[in-house]
Coordinates of C-alpha atoms in Angstrom, one line a residue:
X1 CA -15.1 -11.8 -43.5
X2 CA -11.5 -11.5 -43.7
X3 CA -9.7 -12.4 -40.9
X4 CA -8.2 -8.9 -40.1
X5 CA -12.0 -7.9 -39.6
X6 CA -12.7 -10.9 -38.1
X7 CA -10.0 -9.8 -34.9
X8 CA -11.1 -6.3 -35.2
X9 CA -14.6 -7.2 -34.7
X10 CA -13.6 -9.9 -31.7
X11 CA -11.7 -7.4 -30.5
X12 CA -14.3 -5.1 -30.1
X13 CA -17.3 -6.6 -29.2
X14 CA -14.6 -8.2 -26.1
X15 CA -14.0 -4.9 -24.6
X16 CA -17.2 -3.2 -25.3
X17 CA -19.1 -6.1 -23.3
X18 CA -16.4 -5.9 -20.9
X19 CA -16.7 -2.0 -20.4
X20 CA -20.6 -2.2 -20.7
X21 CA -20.4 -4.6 -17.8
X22 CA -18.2 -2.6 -15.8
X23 CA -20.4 0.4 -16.4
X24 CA -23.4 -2.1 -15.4
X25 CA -21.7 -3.3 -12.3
X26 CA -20.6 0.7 -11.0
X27 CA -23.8 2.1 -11.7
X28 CA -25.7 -0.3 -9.5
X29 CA -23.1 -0.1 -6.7
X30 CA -23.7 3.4 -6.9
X31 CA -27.6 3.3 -7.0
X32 CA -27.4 0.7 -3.8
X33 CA -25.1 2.6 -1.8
X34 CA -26.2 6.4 -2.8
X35 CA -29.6 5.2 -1.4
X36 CA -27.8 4.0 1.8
X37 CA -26.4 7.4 2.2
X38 CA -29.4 8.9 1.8
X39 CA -31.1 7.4 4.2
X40 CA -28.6 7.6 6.6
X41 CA -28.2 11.2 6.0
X42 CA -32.4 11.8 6.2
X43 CA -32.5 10.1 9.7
X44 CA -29.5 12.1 11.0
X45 CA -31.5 15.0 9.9
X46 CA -34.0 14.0 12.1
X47 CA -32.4 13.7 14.9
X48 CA -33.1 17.0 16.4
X49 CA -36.5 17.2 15.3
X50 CA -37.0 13.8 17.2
X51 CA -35.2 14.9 20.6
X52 CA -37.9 18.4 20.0
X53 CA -40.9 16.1 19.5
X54 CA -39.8 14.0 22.8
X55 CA -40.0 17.5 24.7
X56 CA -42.6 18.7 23.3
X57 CA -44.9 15.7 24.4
X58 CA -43.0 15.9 27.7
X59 CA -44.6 19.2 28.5
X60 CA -48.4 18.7 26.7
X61 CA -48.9 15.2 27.9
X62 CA -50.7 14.3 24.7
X63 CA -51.1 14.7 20.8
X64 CA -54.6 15.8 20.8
X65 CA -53.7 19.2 22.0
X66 CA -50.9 19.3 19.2
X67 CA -53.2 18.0 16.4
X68 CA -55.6 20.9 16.6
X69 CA -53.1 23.8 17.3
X70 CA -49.7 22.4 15.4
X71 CA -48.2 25.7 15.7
X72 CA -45.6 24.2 18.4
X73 CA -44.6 21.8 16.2
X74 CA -43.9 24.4 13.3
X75 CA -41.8 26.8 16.0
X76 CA -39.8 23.7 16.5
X77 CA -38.7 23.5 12.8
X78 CA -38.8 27.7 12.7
X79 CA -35.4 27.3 15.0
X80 CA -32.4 28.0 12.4
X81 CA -30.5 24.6 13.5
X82 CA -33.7 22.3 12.8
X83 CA -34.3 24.4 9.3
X84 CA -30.3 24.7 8.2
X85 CA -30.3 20.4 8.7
X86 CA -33.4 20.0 7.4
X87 CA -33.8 22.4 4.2
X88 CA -32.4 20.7 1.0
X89 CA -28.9 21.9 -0.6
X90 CA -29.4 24.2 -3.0
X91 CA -29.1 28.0 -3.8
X92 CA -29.8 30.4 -0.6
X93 CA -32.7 32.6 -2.7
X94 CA -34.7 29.2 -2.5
X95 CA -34.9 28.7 0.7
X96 CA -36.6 31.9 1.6
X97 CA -39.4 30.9 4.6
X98 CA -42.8 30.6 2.8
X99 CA -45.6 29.5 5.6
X100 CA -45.4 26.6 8.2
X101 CA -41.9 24.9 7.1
X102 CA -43.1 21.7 8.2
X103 CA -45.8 21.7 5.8
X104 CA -42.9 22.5 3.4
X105 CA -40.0 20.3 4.4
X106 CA -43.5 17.6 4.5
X107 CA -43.1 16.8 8.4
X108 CA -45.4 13.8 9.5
X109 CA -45.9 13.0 12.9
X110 CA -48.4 10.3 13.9
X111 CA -49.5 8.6 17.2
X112 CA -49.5 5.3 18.3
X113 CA -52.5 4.9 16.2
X114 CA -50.8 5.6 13.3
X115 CA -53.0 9.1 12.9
X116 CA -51.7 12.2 11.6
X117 CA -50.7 14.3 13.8
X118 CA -48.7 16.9 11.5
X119 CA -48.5 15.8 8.0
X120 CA -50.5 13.1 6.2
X121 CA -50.2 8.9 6.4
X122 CA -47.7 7.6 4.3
X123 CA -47.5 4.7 2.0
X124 CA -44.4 2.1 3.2
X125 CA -43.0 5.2 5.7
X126 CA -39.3 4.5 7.3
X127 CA -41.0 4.8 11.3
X128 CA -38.8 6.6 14.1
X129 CA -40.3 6.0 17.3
X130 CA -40.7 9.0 20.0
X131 CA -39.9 7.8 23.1
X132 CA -40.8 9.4 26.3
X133 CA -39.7 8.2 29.6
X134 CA -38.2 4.7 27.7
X135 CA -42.3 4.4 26.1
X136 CA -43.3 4.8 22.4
X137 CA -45.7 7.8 22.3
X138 CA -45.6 8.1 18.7
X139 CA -43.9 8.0 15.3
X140 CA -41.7 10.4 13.3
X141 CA -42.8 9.2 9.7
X142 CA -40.0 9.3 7.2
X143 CA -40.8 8.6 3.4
X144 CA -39.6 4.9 1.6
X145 CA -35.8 5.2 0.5
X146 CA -37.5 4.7 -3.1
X147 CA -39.2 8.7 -2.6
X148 CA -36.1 10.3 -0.3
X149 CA -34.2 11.7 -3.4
X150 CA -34.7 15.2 -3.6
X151 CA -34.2 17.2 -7.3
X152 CA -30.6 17.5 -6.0
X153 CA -29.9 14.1 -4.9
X154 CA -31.5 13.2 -8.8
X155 CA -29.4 15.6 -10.0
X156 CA -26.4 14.1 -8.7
X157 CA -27.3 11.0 -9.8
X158 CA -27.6 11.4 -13.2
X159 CA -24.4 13.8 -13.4
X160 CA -22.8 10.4 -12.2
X161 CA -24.5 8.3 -15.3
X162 CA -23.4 10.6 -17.5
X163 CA -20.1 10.4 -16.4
X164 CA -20.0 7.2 -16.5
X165 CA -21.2 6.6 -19.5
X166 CA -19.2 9.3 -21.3
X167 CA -15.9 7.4 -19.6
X168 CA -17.4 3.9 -21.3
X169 CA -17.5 5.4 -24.7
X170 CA -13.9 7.0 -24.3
X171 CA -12.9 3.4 -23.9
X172 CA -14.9 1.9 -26.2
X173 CA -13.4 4.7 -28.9
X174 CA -9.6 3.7 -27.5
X175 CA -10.4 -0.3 -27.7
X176 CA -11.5 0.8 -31.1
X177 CA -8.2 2.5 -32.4
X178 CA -6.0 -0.4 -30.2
X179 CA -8.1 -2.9 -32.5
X180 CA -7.7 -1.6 -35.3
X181 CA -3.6 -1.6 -34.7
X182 CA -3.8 -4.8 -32.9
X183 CA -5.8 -6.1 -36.1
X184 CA -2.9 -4.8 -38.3
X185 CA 0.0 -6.1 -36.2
X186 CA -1.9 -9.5 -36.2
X187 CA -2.5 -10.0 -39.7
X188 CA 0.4 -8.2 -41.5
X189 CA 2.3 -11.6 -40.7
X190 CA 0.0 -13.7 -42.1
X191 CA 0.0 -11.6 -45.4
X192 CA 3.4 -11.8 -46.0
X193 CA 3.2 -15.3 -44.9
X194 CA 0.5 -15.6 -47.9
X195 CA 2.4 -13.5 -50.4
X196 CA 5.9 -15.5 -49.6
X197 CA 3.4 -18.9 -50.7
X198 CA 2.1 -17.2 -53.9
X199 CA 5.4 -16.6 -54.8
X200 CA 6.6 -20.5 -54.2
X201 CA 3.3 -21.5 -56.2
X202 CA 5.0 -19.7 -59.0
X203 CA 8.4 -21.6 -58.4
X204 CA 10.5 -18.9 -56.8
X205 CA 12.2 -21.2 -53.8
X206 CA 14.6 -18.3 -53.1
X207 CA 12.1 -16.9 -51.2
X208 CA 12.2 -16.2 -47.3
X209 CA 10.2 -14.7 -44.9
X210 CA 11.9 -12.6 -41.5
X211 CA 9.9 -13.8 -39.0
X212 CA 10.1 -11.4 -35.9
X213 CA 9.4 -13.0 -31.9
X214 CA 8.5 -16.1 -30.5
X215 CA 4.7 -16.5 -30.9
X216 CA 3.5 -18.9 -33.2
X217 CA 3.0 -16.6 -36.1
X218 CA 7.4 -16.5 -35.8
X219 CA 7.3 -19.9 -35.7
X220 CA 5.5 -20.4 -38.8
X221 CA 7.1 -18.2 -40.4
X222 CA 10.5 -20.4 -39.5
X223 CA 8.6 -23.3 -41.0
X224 CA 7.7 -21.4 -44.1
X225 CA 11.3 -20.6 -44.6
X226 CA 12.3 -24.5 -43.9
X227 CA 9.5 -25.3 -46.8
X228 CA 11.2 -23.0 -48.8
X229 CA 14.7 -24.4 -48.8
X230 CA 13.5 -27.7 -49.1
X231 CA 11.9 -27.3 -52.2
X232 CA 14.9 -25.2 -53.2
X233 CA 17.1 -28.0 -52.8
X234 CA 14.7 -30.6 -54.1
X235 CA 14.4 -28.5 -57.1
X236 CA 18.0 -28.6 -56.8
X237 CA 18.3 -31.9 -57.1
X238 CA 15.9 -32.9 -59.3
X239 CA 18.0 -30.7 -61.7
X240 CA 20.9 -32.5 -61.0
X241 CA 19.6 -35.5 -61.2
X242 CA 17.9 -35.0 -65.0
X243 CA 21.3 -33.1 -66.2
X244 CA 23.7 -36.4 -64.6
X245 CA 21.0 -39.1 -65.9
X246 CA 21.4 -36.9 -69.4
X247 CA 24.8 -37.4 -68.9
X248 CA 25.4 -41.0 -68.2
X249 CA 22.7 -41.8 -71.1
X250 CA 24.7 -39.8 -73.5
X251 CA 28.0 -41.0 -73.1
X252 CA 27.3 -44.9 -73.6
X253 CA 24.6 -44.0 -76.9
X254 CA 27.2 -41.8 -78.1
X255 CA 29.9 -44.8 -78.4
X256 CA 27.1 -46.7 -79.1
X257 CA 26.8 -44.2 -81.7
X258 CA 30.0 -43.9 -83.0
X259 CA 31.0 -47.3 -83.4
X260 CA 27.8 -48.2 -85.5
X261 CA 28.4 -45.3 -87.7
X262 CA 32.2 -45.8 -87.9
X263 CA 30.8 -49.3 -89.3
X264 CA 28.7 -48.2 -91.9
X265 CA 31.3 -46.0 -93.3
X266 CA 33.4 -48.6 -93.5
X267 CA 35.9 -47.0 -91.0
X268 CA 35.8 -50.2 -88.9
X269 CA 35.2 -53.6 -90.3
X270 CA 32.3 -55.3 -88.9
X271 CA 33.9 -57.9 -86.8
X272 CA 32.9 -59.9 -83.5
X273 CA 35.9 -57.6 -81.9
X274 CA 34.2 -54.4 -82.8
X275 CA 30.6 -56.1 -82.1
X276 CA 31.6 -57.2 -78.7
X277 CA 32.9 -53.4 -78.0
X278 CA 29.3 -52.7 -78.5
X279 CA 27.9 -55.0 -76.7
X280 CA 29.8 -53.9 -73.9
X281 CA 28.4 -50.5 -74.5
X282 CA 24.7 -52.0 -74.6
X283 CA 25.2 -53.9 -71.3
X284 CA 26.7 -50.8 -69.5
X285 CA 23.3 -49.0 -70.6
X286 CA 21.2 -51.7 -70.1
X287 CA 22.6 -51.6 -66.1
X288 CA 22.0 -47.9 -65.7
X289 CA 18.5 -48.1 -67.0
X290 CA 18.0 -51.1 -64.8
X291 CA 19.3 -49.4 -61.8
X292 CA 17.6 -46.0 -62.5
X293 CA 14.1 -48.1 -62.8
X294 CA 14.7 -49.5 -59.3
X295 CA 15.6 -46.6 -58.2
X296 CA 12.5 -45.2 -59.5
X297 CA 10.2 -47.5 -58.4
X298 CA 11.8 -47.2 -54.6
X299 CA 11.2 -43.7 -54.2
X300 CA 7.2 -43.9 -55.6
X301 CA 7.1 -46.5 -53.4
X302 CA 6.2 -49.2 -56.6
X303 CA 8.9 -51.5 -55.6
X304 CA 7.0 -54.6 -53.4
X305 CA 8.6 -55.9 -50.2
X306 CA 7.5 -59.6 -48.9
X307 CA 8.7 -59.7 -45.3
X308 CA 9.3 -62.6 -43.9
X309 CA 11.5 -63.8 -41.3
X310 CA 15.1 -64.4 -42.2
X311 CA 18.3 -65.6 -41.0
X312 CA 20.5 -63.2 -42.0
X313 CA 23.9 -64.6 -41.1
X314 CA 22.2 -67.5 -43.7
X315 CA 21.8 -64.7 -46.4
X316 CA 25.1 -63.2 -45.5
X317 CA 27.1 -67.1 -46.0
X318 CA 24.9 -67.8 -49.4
X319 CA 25.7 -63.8 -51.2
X320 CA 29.4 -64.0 -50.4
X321 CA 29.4 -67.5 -51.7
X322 CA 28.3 -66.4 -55.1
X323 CA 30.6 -63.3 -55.0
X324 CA 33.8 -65.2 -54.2
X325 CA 34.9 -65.7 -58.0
X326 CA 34.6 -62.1 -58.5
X327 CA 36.7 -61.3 -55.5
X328 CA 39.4 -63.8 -56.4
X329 CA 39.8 -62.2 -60.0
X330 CA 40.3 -59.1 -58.3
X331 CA 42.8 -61.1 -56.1
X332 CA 40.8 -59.3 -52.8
X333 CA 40.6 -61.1 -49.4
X334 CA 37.1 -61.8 -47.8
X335 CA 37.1 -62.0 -44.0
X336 CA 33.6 -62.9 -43.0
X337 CA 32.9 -62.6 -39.1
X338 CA 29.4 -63.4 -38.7
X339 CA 28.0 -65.3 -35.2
X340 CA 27.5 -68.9 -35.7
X341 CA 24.4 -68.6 -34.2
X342 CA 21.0 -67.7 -36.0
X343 CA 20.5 -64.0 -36.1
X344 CA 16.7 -63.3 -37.3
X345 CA 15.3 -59.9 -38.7
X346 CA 11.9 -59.2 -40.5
X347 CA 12.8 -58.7 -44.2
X348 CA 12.7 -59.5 -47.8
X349 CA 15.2 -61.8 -48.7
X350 CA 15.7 -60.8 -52.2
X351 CA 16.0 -57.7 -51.0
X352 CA 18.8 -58.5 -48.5
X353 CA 20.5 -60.2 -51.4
X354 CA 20.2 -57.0 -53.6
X355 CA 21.2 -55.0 -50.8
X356 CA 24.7 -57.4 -50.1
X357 CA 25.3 -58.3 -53.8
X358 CA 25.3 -53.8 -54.5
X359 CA 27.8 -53.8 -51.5
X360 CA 30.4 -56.2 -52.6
X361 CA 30.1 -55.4 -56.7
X362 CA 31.5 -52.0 -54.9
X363 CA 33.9 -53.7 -53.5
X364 CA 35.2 -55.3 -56.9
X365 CA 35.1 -52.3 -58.7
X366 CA 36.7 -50.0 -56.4
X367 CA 39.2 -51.5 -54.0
X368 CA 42.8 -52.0 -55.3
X369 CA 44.2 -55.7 -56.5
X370 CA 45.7 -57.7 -53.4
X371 CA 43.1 -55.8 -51.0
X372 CA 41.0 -56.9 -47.7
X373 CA 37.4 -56.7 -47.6
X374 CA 35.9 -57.6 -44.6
X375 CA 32.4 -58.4 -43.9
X376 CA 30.8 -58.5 -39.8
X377 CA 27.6 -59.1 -38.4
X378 CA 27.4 -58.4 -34.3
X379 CA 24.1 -58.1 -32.4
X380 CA 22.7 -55.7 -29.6
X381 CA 19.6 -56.2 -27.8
X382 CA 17.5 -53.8 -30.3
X383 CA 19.1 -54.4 -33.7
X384 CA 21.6 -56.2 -36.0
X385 CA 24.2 -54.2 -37.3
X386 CA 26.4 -55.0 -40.8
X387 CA 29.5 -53.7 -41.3
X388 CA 31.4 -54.1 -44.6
X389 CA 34.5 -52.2 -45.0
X390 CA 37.9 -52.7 -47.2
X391 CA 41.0 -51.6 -47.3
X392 CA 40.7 -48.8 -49.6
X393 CA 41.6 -46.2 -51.4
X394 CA 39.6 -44.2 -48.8
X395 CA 37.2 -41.2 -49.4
X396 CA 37.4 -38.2 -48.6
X397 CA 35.7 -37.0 -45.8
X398 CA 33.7 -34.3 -47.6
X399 CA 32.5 -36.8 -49.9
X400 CA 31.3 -39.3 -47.5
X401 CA 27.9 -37.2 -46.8
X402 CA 27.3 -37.6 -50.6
X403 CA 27.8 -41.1 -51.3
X404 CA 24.4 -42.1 -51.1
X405 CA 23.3 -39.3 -53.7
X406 CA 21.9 -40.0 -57.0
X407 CA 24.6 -41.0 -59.7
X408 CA 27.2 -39.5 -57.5
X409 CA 31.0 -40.5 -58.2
X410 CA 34.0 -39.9 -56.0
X411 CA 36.2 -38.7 -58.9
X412 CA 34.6 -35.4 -60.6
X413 CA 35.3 -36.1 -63.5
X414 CA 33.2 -38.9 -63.8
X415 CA 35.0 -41.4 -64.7
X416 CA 33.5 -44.5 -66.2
X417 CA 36.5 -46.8 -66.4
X418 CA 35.1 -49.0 -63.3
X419 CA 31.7 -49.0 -64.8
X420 CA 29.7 -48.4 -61.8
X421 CA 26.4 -46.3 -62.4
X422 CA 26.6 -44.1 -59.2
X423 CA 23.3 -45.6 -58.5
X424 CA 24.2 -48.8 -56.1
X425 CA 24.9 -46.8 -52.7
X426 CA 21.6 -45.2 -53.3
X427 CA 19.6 -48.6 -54.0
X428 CA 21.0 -49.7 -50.6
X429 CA 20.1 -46.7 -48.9
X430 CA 16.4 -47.2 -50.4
X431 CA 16.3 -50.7 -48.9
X432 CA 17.7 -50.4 -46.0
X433 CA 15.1 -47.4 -45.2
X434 CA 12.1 -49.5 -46.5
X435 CA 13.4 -52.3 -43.7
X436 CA 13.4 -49.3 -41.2
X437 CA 16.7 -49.1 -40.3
X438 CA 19.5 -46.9 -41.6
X439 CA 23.1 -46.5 -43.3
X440 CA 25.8 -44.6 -42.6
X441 CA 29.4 -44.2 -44.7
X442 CA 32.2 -43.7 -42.3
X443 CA 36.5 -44.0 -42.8
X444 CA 37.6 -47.8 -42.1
X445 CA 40.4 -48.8 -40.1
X446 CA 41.7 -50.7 -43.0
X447 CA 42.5 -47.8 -44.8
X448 CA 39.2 -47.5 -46.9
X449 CA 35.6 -47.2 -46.6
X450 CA 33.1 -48.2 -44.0
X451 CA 29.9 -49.0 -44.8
X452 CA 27.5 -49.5 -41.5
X453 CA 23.6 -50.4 -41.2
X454 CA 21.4 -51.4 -38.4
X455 CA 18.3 -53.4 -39.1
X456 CA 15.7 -53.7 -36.5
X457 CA 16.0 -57.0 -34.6
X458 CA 13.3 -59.7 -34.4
X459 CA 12.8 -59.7 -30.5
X460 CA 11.9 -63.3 -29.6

C-alpha cells in the first residue's frame, strides 16, 4: 500500500471505530434509561387505580366478592381520569371503548395468595401492594420492565436508532472526505520531498524544496535543502579541485616540456645548467604529487596514525632545530616560547613533525628577509595550544577562511615563484583533525599571520 492509502485507511478505520463506539455507548444509555422512564411512568399510571382498589376493598371487606362479579373493578377504570392515564398514546379513533377496559388495558389484581383476582398470574410481575388500614390486602400486578413497551414506546425507540445511526454514517461520510484531504495534505510533502531526491540522483544540486510550517515534514524538508547545498558545493569543489590539480600539473610538465624539446632541437645546448633547470622542474612536481598523495590518503582515511604519548615541547625543540639553517638563509628570527616543563599529548610523532616542519617551510617561503617568526606553546587545563605566527606580509581577511582549502594561494594569479603547492595548510588541517583538535588562521600582532591549534591534553 502506498502510504497516502495507508493514512487514508488509518484515518478511517480511527473515526469510524470511534463513531461506532459512540453510537454503541448512546444507544445503551438510551435503552437503560428509556426503560427507567417507562417504568416510572407505568407506576405513576397506576396510582389512581391503586388508591380505587384500596377503596374498593375498604367497602367489600374481601376479594372473593370481587373475583366473581369484577364489574366494580371495570367501573373503576370506566372513569375518564383512570382511562385518559391509563390508555396508551396514540390516535383518538383507537381508543374507542370495546368491552371491560381492564381486560383491555390487561389489569391484574391478585390477593395475598398471589390468585387472580382480575387479570391472569404473571411471569417476573413488578408487585404494588394494596394497603388497607397500613396492611397488605393484595397486589396490583404490573408486567417485567422487559414486556412494558407498548407499539409506541417501540416505535419510539427505533425512530431513535435510526437516528442515530443515520447521524454515525453522516460522520463516517465527513471523516471520509476529511481523510481523503488530510491524506493529500500529508503526503504531497513527502512527494515533492521524493521528486526533489530523484532529481539529486540525477546530479541537479540546484535543487530546493519550500518547506511550509514547523512539523517535522518542514523540517525535513530544511534538511533536504542543507543535503542539497552540500553536495552543491562538494560538487563545487571537487571541480575546483580537478581543474587547479590540472593546473599545477600542467605548468611544471609544460617547462618540463619545453626545455626537453628546446634541447632536441638544438635551441638549448644540453648542459648541466639547462639539466639542473629541469631538475628543478622535476622536484617541484615530484612535491605536488607527494603532497596531493597525502592529501589523498588523509581524506580516505588510508593515511595510519601510531599514537603514542609524546612530549611535545620535545618535538617542538628537535623540528625547529632542523629548520634553523633554513630560517637563517632567509635571515628570519625564531623566538621559541615553549614551558620548560613536559607538556604530554596523545599523538603520532611523525605526524607532529609533518605537522611543524609544513608550518615553518611556510614560514621560509612566505615571510619577508630580516622577519620574526615566533613559535609558543601555553597550556590550559583541557588542551595544549600552538601558536606560530610571523611578522608578515599579512592576509587578507577574506582570505583567511580559505587558507586551509585545496591548492589555494593568496595571490590569484597563482604565482609559483615561492614554490609552495597550496597543499601544506590543508595537510595540517588533516592532521590536526585526525588528533581531534582544530586550527584556526587569524591576523598576528606582528604584522602577519597567525596560525593557532589546540590539541587535546593528556590529563594525568
Amino acid at each position: 500500500m502506498r502510504i497516502r492509502t495507508k493514512l487514508f485507511t488509518a484515518l478511517l478505520i480511527s473515526t469510524t471505530l470511534v463513531l461506532v463506539t459512540i453510537l454503541g455507548l448512546l444507544q445503551w444509555r438510551f435503552d437503560s434509561t428509556f426503560k427507567d422512564y417507562i417504568y416510572r411512568r407505568e407506576q405513576q399510571r397506576h396510582q389512581v387505580i391503586l388508591q380505587s382498589l384500596q377503596s374498593l376493598y375498604k367497602q367489600y371487606g374481601n376479594w372473593e366478592t370481587l373475583r366473581r362479579d369484577p364489574a366494580p373493578i371495570f367501573q373503576i377504570l370506566e372513569n375518564p381520569l383512570v382511562y385518559r392515564d391509563l390508555r396508551p398514546p396514540g390516535p383518538p379513533e383507537s381508543h374507542e371503548h370495546r368491552g371491560p377496559p381492564g381486560r383491555r388495558l390487561k389489569l391484574h389484581v391478585l390477593d395475598l395468595r398471589m390468585i387472580p383476582v382480575v387479570g391472569k398470574k404473571l411471569s417476573d410481575p413488578t408487585l404494588i401492594p394494596i394497603d388497607v388500614d397500613q396492611n397488605t390486602v393484595g397486589w396490583l400486578a404490573i408486567p417485567s420492565r422487559r414486556n412494558l413497551f407498548e407499539a409506541n414506546d417501540l416505535s419510539f425507540r427505533e425512530s431513535q436508532r435510526q437516528s442515530l445511526l443515520w447521524a454515525t454514517l453522516a460522520g463516517i461520510l465527513i471523516s471520509l472526505i476529511v481523510a481523503t484531504g488530510l491524506a493529500k495534505q500529508f503526503v504531497r510533502p513527502i512527494q515533492k520531498l521524493a521528486a526533489g531526491a530523484r532529481r539529486l540522483a540525477k546530479g541537479d544540486y540546484a535543487t530546493r524544496l519550500r518547506p511550509k510550517g514547523k512539523d517535522e515534514l518542514a523540517q525535513l524538508g530544511h534538511d533536504f535543502n542543507l543535503l542539497a547545498r552540500t553536495l552543491e558545493d562538494n560538487e563545487q569543489t571537487r571541480r575546483r579541485w580537478i581543474a587547479d590539480t590540472s593546473h599545477e600539473l600542467r605548468t611544471p610538465l609544460a617547462i618540463v616540456k619545453g626545455e626537453i624539446e628546446a634541447m632536441q632541437d638544438g635551441v638549448r645546448p644540453l648542459e648541466p645548467g639547462n639539466l639542473n633547470s629541469l631538475h628543478q622542474e622535476v622536484t617541484q612536481l615530484e612535491r605536488l604529487v607527494n603532497d596531493l598523495y597525502q592529501l589523498t590518503n588523509t581524506d580516505i582515511g588510508a593515511l595510519r596514525y601510531q599514537m603514542s604519548d609524546v612530549d611535545l615541547c620535545q618535538e617542538l625543540q628537535e623540528t625547529t632545530n632542523r629548520y634553523l639553517s633554513l630560517l637563517s638563509e632567509r635571515k628570519l628570527e625564531l623566538i621559541l616560547d615553549i614551558p620548560p616543563q613536559e607538556v604530554t599529548v596523545t599523538a603520532d610523532s611523525a605526524r607532529l613533525q609533518q605537522l611543524i616542519g609544513n608550518l615553518l617551510t611556510n614560514e621560509t617561503k612566505y615571510v619577508e628577509e630580516g622577519g620574526k617568526v615566533k613559535l609558543s606553546l601555553e597550556v590550559d587545563a583541557q588542551y595544549v595550544i600552538l601558536t606560530l605566527e610571523d611578522s608578515g606580509p599579512g592576509v587578507p581577511e577574506e582570505s583567511l577562511p580559505h587558507l586551509f582549502d585545496h591548492l589555494y594561494r593568496v595571490e590569484g594569479s597563482r604565482n609559483r615563484k615561492t614554490g609552495g603547492s597550496g597543499l601544506g595548510l590543508a595537510i595540517c588541517q588533516r592532521i590536526v583533525k585526525a588528533h581531534e583538535g582544530d586550527i584556526e588562521a587569524l591576523q598576528s600582532e606582528l604584522g602577519g599571520l597567525l596560525i593557532r591549534i589546540r590539541l587535546p591534553r593528556k590529563q594525568p
